[in-house]
mmCIF file of N, CA and C in Angstrom:
data_model
loop_
_atom_site.group_PDB
_atom_site.id
_atom_site.type_symbol
_atom_site.label_atom_id
_atom_site.label_comp_id
_atom_site.label_asym_id
_atom_site.label_seq_id
_atom_site.Cartn_x
_atom_site.Cartn_y
_atom_site.Cartn_z
ATOM 1 N N MET T 1005 0.760 -1.081 -0.180
ATOM 2 C CA MET T 1005 -0.011 -0.054 -0.096
ATOM 3 C C MET T 1005 0.771 1.289 -0.043
ATOM 4 N N GLN T 1006 1.949 1.383 0.931
ATOM 5 C CA GLN T 1006 2.909 2.355 0.897
ATOM 6 C C GLN T 1006 3.409 2.880 -0.312
ATOM 7 N N ASN T 1007 3.841 1.603 -1.235
ATOM 8 C CA ASN T 1007 4.525 1.812 -2.615
ATOM 9 C C ASN T 1007 3.675 2.482 -3.493
ATOM 10 N N LEU T 1008 2.261 2.137 -3.368
ATOM 11 C CA LEU T 1008 1.298 2.503 -4.386
ATOM 12 C C LEU T 1008 1.143 3.827 -4.025
ATOM 13 N N GLN T 1009 0.985 4.504 -2.909
ATOM 14 C CA GLN T 1009 0.656 5.777 -2.502
ATOM 15 C C GLN T 1009 1.892 6.579 -2.948
ATOM 16 N N LEU T 1010 3.117 6.163 -2.878
ATOM 17 C CA LEU T 1010 4.334 6.909 -3.341
ATOM 18 C C LEU T 1010 4.341 7.028 -4.665
ATOM 19 N N LYS T 1011 4.008 5.763 -5.646
ATOM 20 C CA LYS T 1011 4.070 6.044 -6.932
ATOM 21 C C LYS T 1011 3.060 6.884 -7.491
ATOM 22 N N LYS T 1012 1.840 6.999 -6.961
ATOM 23 C CA LYS T 1012 0.780 8.046 -7.173
ATOM 24 C C LYS T 1012 1.558 9.441 -7.078
ATOM 25 N N GLY T 1013 2.096 9.692 -6.212
ATOM 26 C CA GLY T 1013 2.596 11.045 -5.931
ATOM 27 C C GLY T 1013 3.640 11.620 -6.649
ATOM 28 N N SER T 1014 4.389 10.490 -7.476
ATOM 29 C CA SER T 1014 5.425 10.700 -8.100
ATOM 30 C C SER T 1014 5.519 10.498 -9.408
ATOM 31 N N ALA T 1015 4.325 9.839 -9.955
ATOM 32 C CA ALA T 1015 4.140 9.067 -11.290
ATOM 33 C C ALA T 1015 4.306 10.465 -12.599
ATOM 34 N N GLU T 1016 3.778 11.357 -12.028
ATOM 35 C CA GLU T 1016 3.699 12.542 -13.097
ATOM 36 C C GLU T 1016 5.299 13.021 -13.298
ATOM 37 N N LEU T 1017 6.053 13.158 -12.136
ATOM 38 C CA LEU T 1017 7.078 13.701 -11.985
ATOM 39 C C LEU T 1017 8.232 12.612 -12.831
ATOM 40 N N MET T 1018 7.951 11.327 -12.665
ATOM 41 C CA MET T 1018 8.917 10.261 -13.482
ATOM 42 C C MET T 1018 8.470 10.517 -14.941
ATOM 43 N N ILE T 1019 7.245 10.553 -15.275
ATOM 44 C CA ILE T 1019 6.852 10.530 -16.534
ATOM 45 C C ILE T 1019 7.456 11.751 -17.228
ATOM 46 N N LEU T 1020 7.407 13.069 -16.713
ATOM 47 C CA LEU T 1020 7.755 14.137 -17.164
ATOM 48 C C LEU T 1020 9.141 14.216 -17.522
ATOM 49 N N SER T 1021 9.736 13.543 -16.637
ATOM 50 C CA SER T 1021 11.467 13.421 -16.469
ATOM 51 C C SER T 1021 11.944 12.710 -17.646
ATOM 52 N N LEU T 1022 11.407 11.580 -17.802
ATOM 53 C CA LEU T 1022 11.876 10.704 -19.037
ATOM 54 C C LEU T 1022 11.423 11.077 -20.537
ATOM 55 N N ILE T 1023 10.451 11.959 -20.545
ATOM 56 C CA ILE T 1023 10.584 12.487 -21.798
ATOM 57 C C ILE T 1023 11.144 13.928 -22.077
ATOM 58 N N GLU T 1024 11.663 14.381 -21.275
ATOM 59 C CA GLU T 1024 12.325 15.840 -21.124
ATOM 60 C C GLU T 1024 13.543 15.761 -22.228
ATOM 61 N N ASP T 1025 14.166 14.808 -22.451
ATOM 62 C CA ASP T 1025 15.298 14.583 -23.273
ATOM 63 C C ASP T 1025 14.840 14.397 -24.573
ATOM 64 N N GLN T 1026 13.730 13.478 -24.782
ATOM 65 C CA GLN T 1026 13.460 12.898 -25.989
ATOM 66 C C GLN T 1026 12.309 12.220 -26.051
ATOM 67 N N PRO T 1027 11.392 12.465 -27.193
ATOM 68 C CA PRO T 1027 10.003 11.668 -27.137
ATOM 69 C C PRO T 1027 10.148 10.257 -26.958
ATOM 70 N N ARG T 1028 9.225 9.658 -26.216
ATOM 71 C CA ARG T 1028 9.322 8.343 -25.913
ATOM 72 C C ARG T 1028 7.617 7.807 -25.897
ATOM 73 N N HIS T 1029 7.385 6.485 -26.230
ATOM 74 C CA HIS T 1029 6.015 5.928 -26.525
ATOM 75 C C HIS T 1029 5.787 5.202 -24.995
ATOM 76 N N GLY T 1030 4.775 5.120 -24.750
ATOM 77 C CA GLY T 1030 4.240 4.439 -23.416
ATOM 78 C C GLY T 1030 4.933 3.222 -22.962
ATOM 79 N N TYR T 1031 5.084 2.136 -23.731
ATOM 80 C CA TYR T 1031 5.730 0.984 -23.429
ATOM 81 C C TYR T 1031 7.238 1.516 -23.042
ATOM 82 N N ASP T 1032 8.063 2.210 -23.645
ATOM 83 C CA ASP T 1032 9.307 2.672 -23.452
ATOM 84 C C ASP T 1032 9.367 3.255 -22.160
ATOM 85 N N ILE T 1033 8.479 4.020 -21.931
ATOM 86 C CA ILE T 1033 8.339 4.838 -20.638
ATOM 87 C C ILE T 1033 8.199 3.746 -19.311
ATOM 88 N N SER T 1034 7.241 2.851 -19.663
ATOM 89 C CA SER T 1034 7.038 1.650 -18.649
ATOM 90 C C SER T 1034 8.310 0.990 -18.504
ATOM 91 N N LYS T 1035 8.824 0.663 -19.538
ATOM 92 C CA LYS T 1035 10.235 -0.237 -19.047
ATOM 93 C C LYS T 1035 11.307 0.708 -18.458
ATOM 94 N N LEU T 1036 11.407 1.952 -18.772
ATOM 95 C CA LEU T 1036 12.523 2.683 -18.328
ATOM 96 C C LEU T 1036 12.134 2.957 -16.924
ATOM 97 N N ILE T 1037 11.050 3.067 -16.406
ATOM 98 C CA ILE T 1037 10.726 3.486 -14.991
ATOM 99 C C ILE T 1037 11.254 2.056 -14.243
ATOM 100 N N GLU T 1038 10.806 0.802 -14.817
ATOM 101 C CA GLU T 1038 11.220 -0.267 -14.073
ATOM 102 C C GLU T 1038 12.667 -0.639 -14.103
ATOM 103 N N GLN T 1039 13.247 -0.407 -15.032
ATOM 104 C CA GLN T 1039 14.837 -0.423 -15.242
ATOM 105 C C GLN T 1039 15.505 0.535 -14.102
ATOM 106 N N ARG T 1040 15.233 1.667 -14.393
ATOM 107 C CA ARG T 1040 15.908 2.888 -13.556
ATOM 108 C C ARG T 1040 15.693 2.632 -12.217
ATOM 109 N N SER T 1041 14.469 2.041 -11.666
ATOM 110 C CA SER T 1041 14.168 1.725 -10.279
ATOM 111 C C SER T 1041 14.499 0.414 -9.718
ATOM 112 N N ALA T 1042 15.392 -0.270 -10.717
ATOM 113 C CA ALA T 1042 15.756 -2.000 -10.500
ATOM 114 C C ALA T 1042 14.598 -2.495 -10.140
ATOM 115 N N GLY T 1043 13.259 -2.438 -10.780
ATOM 116 C CA GLY T 1043 12.342 -3.351 -10.572
ATOM 117 C C GLY T 1043 11.452 -2.798 -9.452
ATOM 118 N N ALA T 1044 11.686 -1.896 -8.581
ATOM 119 C CA ALA T 1044 10.867 -1.613 -7.337
ATOM 120 C C ALA T 1044 9.551 -0.703 -7.972
ATOM 121 N N VAL T 1045 9.577 -0.199 -9.076
ATOM 122 C CA VAL T 1045 8.546 0.730 -9.579
ATOM 123 C C VAL T 1045 8.406 0.042 -10.846
ATOM 124 N N LYS T 1046 6.934 -0.410 -11.036
ATOM 125 C CA LYS T 1046 6.464 -0.818 -12.246
ATOM 126 C C LYS T 1046 4.780 -0.304 -12.274
ATOM 127 N N PHE T 1047 4.707 0.090 -13.942
ATOM 128 C CA PHE T 1047 3.503 0.672 -14.311
ATOM 129 C C PHE T 1047 2.619 -0.232 -15.154
ATOM 130 N N ARG T 1048 1.495 -0.750 -14.822
ATOM 131 C CA ARG T 1048 0.790 -1.404 -15.780
ATOM 132 C C ARG T 1048 0.166 -0.491 -16.678
ATOM 133 N N VAL T 1049 0.002 -0.887 -17.736
ATOM 134 C CA VAL T 1049 -0.603 -0.574 -18.886
ATOM 135 C C VAL T 1049 -1.717 0.367 -18.804
ATOM 136 N N ALA T 1050 -2.396 -0.445 -17.952
ATOM 137 C CA ALA T 1050 -4.124 0.109 -17.437
ATOM 138 C C ALA T 1050 -3.948 1.293 -16.773
ATOM 139 N N SER T 1051 -2.908 1.653 -16.157
ATOM 140 C CA SER T 1051 -2.620 2.945 -15.152
ATOM 141 C C SER T 1051 -1.575 3.835 -16.016
ATOM 142 N N LEU T 1052 -1.051 3.563 -16.930
ATOM 143 C CA LEU T 1052 -0.173 4.486 -17.460
ATOM 144 C C LEU T 1052 -0.724 5.187 -18.632
ATOM 145 N N TYR T 1053 -1.297 4.565 -19.423
ATOM 146 C CA TYR T 1053 -1.960 5.264 -20.513
ATOM 147 C C TYR T 1053 -3.062 6.374 -20.174
ATOM 148 N N PRO T 1054 -3.786 6.009 -19.296
ATOM 149 C CA PRO T 1054 -4.942 7.130 -18.726
ATOM 150 C C PRO T 1054 -4.233 8.190 -18.154
ATOM 151 N N LEU T 1055 -2.800 8.009 -17.520
ATOM 152 C CA LEU T 1055 -2.300 9.128 -16.729
ATOM 153 C C LEU T 1055 -1.621 9.836 -18.085
ATOM 154 N N LEU T 1056 -1.087 9.478 -19.161
ATOM 155 C CA LEU T 1056 -0.419 9.973 -20.196
ATOM 156 C C LEU T 1056 -1.478 10.757 -21.007
ATOM 157 N N TYR T 1057 -2.723 10.386 -20.874
ATOM 158 C CA TYR T 1057 -3.820 10.968 -21.543
ATOM 159 C C TYR T 1057 -4.191 12.185 -20.716
ATOM 160 N N ARG T 1058 -4.380 12.130 -19.425
ATOM 161 C CA ARG T 1058 -4.479 13.280 -18.580
ATOM 162 C C ARG T 1058 -3.312 14.268 -18.576
ATOM 163 N N LEU T 1059 -2.111 14.144 -18.873
ATOM 164 C CA LEU T 1059 -1.025 14.956 -18.958
ATOM 165 C C LEU T 1059 -1.101 15.587 -20.361
ATOM 166 N N GLU T 1060 -1.565 14.892 -21.150
ATOM 167 C CA GLU T 1060 -1.788 15.441 -22.684
ATOM 168 C C GLU T 1060 -2.908 16.501 -22.567
ATOM 169 N N GLN T 1061 -3.871 16.062 -21.728
ATOM 170 C CA GLN T 1061 -5.160 17.095 -21.731
ATOM 171 C C GLN T 1061 -4.852 18.159 -20.924
ATOM 172 N N ARG T 1062 -3.775 18.433 -20.055
ATOM 173 C CA ARG T 1062 -3.432 19.415 -19.395
ATOM 174 C C ARG T 1062 -2.315 20.219 -20.482
ATOM 175 N N GLY T 1063 -2.190 19.826 -21.228
ATOM 176 C CA GLY T 1063 -1.193 20.620 -21.914
ATOM 177 C C GLY T 1063 0.319 20.482 -21.598
ATOM 178 N N TRP T 1064 0.615 19.595 -20.946
ATOM 179 C CA TRP T 1064 2.112 19.287 -20.239
ATOM 180 C C TRP T 1064 2.773 18.444 -21.085
ATOM 181 N N ILE T 1065 2.199 17.460 -21.899
ATOM 182 C CA ILE T 1065 2.897 16.803 -22.932
ATOM 183 C C ILE T 1065 2.113 16.816 -24.296
ATOM 184 N N ASP T 1066 2.656 16.315 -25.296
ATOM 185 C CA ASP T 1066 1.923 16.376 -26.694
ATOM 186 C C ASP T 1066 2.563 15.037 -27.298
ATOM 187 N N GLY T 1067 1.355 14.372 -27.881
ATOM 188 C CA GLY T 1067 1.740 13.208 -28.446
ATOM 189 C C GLY T 1067 1.443 13.146 -29.999
ATOM 190 N N ARG T 1068 2.314 12.365 -30.598
ATOM 191 C CA ARG T 1068 1.873 12.248 -32.256
ATOM 192 C C ARG T 1068 2.158 10.697 -32.389
ATOM 193 N N TRP T 1069 1.403 10.236 -33.540
ATOM 194 C CA TRP T 1069 1.395 8.744 -33.928
ATOM 195 C C TRP T 1069 2.658 8.750 -34.834
ATOM 196 N N VAL T 1070 3.482 7.840 -34.791
ATOM 197 C CA VAL T 1070 4.423 7.326 -35.626
ATOM 198 C C VAL T 1070 4.477 5.906 -36.004
ATOM 199 N N GLU T 1071 4.588 5.906 -37.341
ATOM 200 C CA GLU T 1071 4.557 4.492 -38.171
ATOM 201 C C GLU T 1071 5.865 4.244 -38.582
ATOM 202 N N LYS T 1072 6.410 3.036 -38.212
ATOM 203 C CA LYS T 1072 7.918 2.862 -38.570
ATOM 204 C C LYS T 1072 7.656 1.326 -39.369
ATOM 205 N N ALA T 1073 8.174 1.057 -40.388
ATOM 206 C CA ALA T 1073 8.296 -0.055 -41.159
ATOM 207 C C ALA T 1073 8.746 -1.272 -40.391
ATOM 208 N N GLY T 1074 7.659 -2.236 -40.302
ATOM 209 C CA GLY T 1074 7.932 -3.454 -39.724
ATOM 210 C C GLY T 1074 7.262 -3.386 -38.203
ATOM 211 N N GLN T 1075 6.911 -2.131 -37.782
ATOM 212 C CA GLN T 1075 6.575 -2.025 -36.252
ATOM 213 C C GLN T 1075 4.894 -1.456 -36.417
ATOM 214 N N ARG T 1076 4.242 -1.802 -35.081
ATOM 215 C CA ARG T 1076 3.133 -1.228 -35.213
ATOM 216 C C ARG T 1076 3.028 0.331 -35.114
ATOM 217 N N ARG T 1077 2.232 1.104 -35.152
ATOM 218 C CA ARG T 1077 1.860 2.559 -34.849
ATOM 219 C C ARG T 1077 2.044 2.807 -33.521
ATOM 220 N N ARG T 1078 2.772 3.849 -33.050
ATOM 221 C CA ARG T 1078 3.049 4.039 -31.657
ATOM 222 C C ARG T 1078 2.760 5.590 -31.319
ATOM 223 N N ARG T 1079 2.276 5.859 -30.292
ATOM 224 C CA ARG T 1079 2.183 7.499 -29.844
ATOM 225 C C ARG T 1079 3.391 7.874 -29.208
ATOM 226 N N TYR T 1080 4.135 8.916 -29.609
ATOM 227 C CA TYR T 1080 5.454 9.210 -28.898
ATOM 228 C C TYR T 1080 4.813 10.484 -28.223
ATOM 229 N N TYR T 1081 5.519 10.875 -27.179
ATOM 230 C CA TYR T 1081 5.362 11.815 -26.227
ATOM 231 C C TYR T 1081 6.181 12.745 -25.961
ATOM 232 N N HIS T 1082 6.221 14.126 -26.166
ATOM 233 C CA HIS T 1082 7.196 15.033 -25.657
ATOM 234 C C HIS T 1082 6.642 16.271 -24.855
ATOM 235 N N LEU T 1083 7.518 16.859 -23.917
ATOM 236 C CA LEU T 1083 7.355 17.630 -23.134
ATOM 237 C C LEU T 1083 6.808 19.103 -24.214
ATOM 238 N N THR T 1084 5.830 19.767 -23.455
ATOM 239 C CA THR T 1084 5.411 21.083 -24.057
ATOM 240 C C THR T 1084 6.313 22.118 -22.992
ATOM 241 N N LYS T 1085 6.068 23.442 -23.817
ATOM 242 C CA LYS T 1085 6.649 24.547 -22.855
ATOM 243 C C LYS T 1085 6.192 24.489 -21.354
ATOM 244 N N ASP T 1086 4.820 24.338 -21.342
ATOM 245 C CA ASP T 1086 3.920 24.370 -20.112
ATOM 246 C C ASP T 1086 4.583 22.890 -19.236
ATOM 247 N N GLY T 1087 4.803 21.889 -19.838
ATOM 248 C CA GLY T 1087 5.189 20.721 -19.107
ATOM 249 C C GLY T 1087 6.652 20.918 -18.889
ATOM 250 N N LYS T 1088 7.721 21.607 -19.301
ATOM 251 C CA LYS T 1088 9.028 21.867 -18.992
ATOM 252 C C LYS T 1088 8.823 22.841 -17.519
ATOM 253 N N ARG T 1089 7.909 23.792 -17.427
ATOM 254 C CA ARG T 1089 7.621 24.815 -16.371
ATOM 255 C C ARG T 1089 7.157 23.781 -15.187
ATOM 256 N N VAL T 1090 6.345 22.812 -15.546
ATOM 257 C CA VAL T 1090 5.682 22.072 -14.564
ATOM 258 C C VAL T 1090 6.584 21.041 -13.945
ATOM 259 N N LEU T 1091 7.408 20.664 -14.831
ATOM 260 C CA LEU T 1091 8.554 19.646 -14.330
ATOM 261 C C LEU T 1091 9.327 20.267 -13.464
ATOM 262 N N ALA T 1092 10.140 21.319 -13.752
ATOM 263 C CA ALA T 1092 10.733 22.244 -12.882
ATOM 264 C C ALA T 1092 10.471 22.522 -11.665
ATOM 265 N N ALA T 1093 9.057 22.893 -11.423
ATOM 266 C CA ALA T 1093 8.290 23.173 -10.214
ATOM 267 C C ALA T 1093 8.178 21.859 -9.618
ATOM 268 N N GLN T 1094 7.810 20.850 -10.100
ATOM 269 C CA GLN T 1094 7.597 19.359 -9.573
ATOM 270 C C GLN T 1094 8.915 18.946 -8.846
ATOM 271 N N ARG T 1095 10.049 18.936 -9.658
ATOM 272 C CA ARG T 1095 11.507 18.817 -9.179
ATOM 273 C C ARG T 1095 11.936 19.525 -7.961
ATOM 274 N N ARG T 1096 11.427 20.757 -7.856
ATOM 275 C CA ARG T 1096 11.745 21.593 -6.569
ATOM 276 C C ARG T 1096 11.074 20.918 -5.383
ATOM 277 N N GLY T 1097 9.496 20.899 -5.569
ATOM 278 C CA GLY T 1097 8.911 20.216 -4.769
ATOM 279 C C GLY T 1097 9.281 19.014 -4.273
ATOM 280 N N TRP T 1098 9.671 17.930 -5.088
ATOM 281 C CA TRP T 1098 10.001 16.594 -4.670
ATOM 282 C C TRP T 1098 11.248 16.769 -3.708
ATOM 283 N N LEU T 1099 12.150 17.620 -4.344
ATOM 284 C CA LEU T 1099 13.322 17.865 -3.273
ATOM 285 C C LEU T 1099 13.351 18.497 -2.128
ATOM 286 N N GLU T 1100 12.502 19.212 -2.013
ATOM 287 C CA GLU T 1100 11.823 19.859 -0.857
ATOM 288 C C GLU T 1100 11.463 18.853 0.147
ATOM 289 N N PHE T 1101 10.472 18.105 -0.256
ATOM 290 C CA PHE T 1101 9.622 16.815 0.281
ATOM 291 C C PHE T 1101 10.839 15.859 0.775
ATOM 292 N N VAL T 1102 11.549 15.471 -0.150
ATOM 293 C CA VAL T 1102 12.679 14.401 0.408
ATOM 294 C C VAL T 1102 13.586 14.978 1.449
ATOM 295 N N GLN T 1103 13.944 16.197 1.224
ATOM 296 C CA GLN T 1103 14.663 16.795 2.229
ATOM 297 C C GLN T 1103 14.368 16.650 3.628
ATOM 298 N N ALA T 1104 12.790 17.328 3.706
ATOM 299 C CA ALA T 1104 12.229 17.204 4.944
ATOM 300 C C ALA T 1104 12.102 15.904 5.606
ATOM 301 N N ILE T 1105 11.688 14.815 4.603
ATOM 302 C CA ILE T 1105 11.509 13.553 5.316
ATOM 303 C C ILE T 1105 12.666 13.105 5.925
ATOM 304 N N ASN T 1106 13.974 13.009 4.889
ATOM 305 C CA ASN T 1106 15.214 12.908 5.659
ATOM 306 C C ASN T 1106 15.670 13.471 6.858
ATOM 307 N N LEU T 1107 15.128 14.830 7.057
ATOM 308 C CA LEU T 1107 15.589 15.691 8.382
ATOM 309 C C LEU T 1107 14.607 14.881 9.531
ATOM 310 N N ILE T 1108 13.348 14.538 9.038
ATOM 311 C CA ILE T 1108 12.709 14.287 10.160
ATOM 312 C C ILE T 1108 12.782 12.591 10.773
ATOM 313 N N THR T 1109 13.275 11.834 9.721
ATOM 314 C CA THR T 1109 13.521 10.622 9.783
ATOM 315 C C THR T 1109 15.208 10.215 10.231
ATOM 316 N N GLY T 1110 15.601 11.072 10.178
ATOM 317 C CA GLY T 1110 17.489 10.896 10.380
ATOM 318 C C GLY T 1110 18.076 10.445 9.212
ATOM 319 N N LEU T 1111 17.669 10.158 8.163
ATOM 320 C CA LEU T 1111 18.218 9.696 7.049
ATOM 321 C C LEU T 1111 19.325 10.494 6.270
ATOM 322 N N GLU T 1112 19.424 11.822 6.656
ATOM 323 C CA GLU T 1112 20.497 12.559 6.101
ATOM 324 C C GLU T 1112 21.658 12.314 6.592
ATOM 325 N N ASN T 1113 21.748 11.554 7.865
ATOM 326 C CA ASN T 1113 22.941 11.277 8.345
ATOM 327 C C ASN T 1113 23.681 9.657 8.205
ATOM 328 N N VAL T 1114 22.596 9.195 7.265
ATOM 329 C CA VAL T 1114 23.053 7.422 6.939
ATOM 330 C C VAL T 1114 23.967 7.375 5.744
#
């Protein structure tokens, strides 16, 4: 239960961060989250795609369909100007939150 709540609170930050440097499709985003977290965080398709849709509706990301020879059509997402602003704010907020938790729990000395 705790991991689920942490994932919900950080999902937008993770997704926006992963598409900051290059456009990515949903499956790629999902696999990168799993790889970079050493398997600790996983997204099911059923929860990832609705989140991508919401981020697109907010204007933080933009998606476009891409067809490549021998592959099925995929929707690639990239950050918009508003998305870059939101990502910067979320990073600041997350850093402040983590620093506060570290102070409270004594983890800054570990």
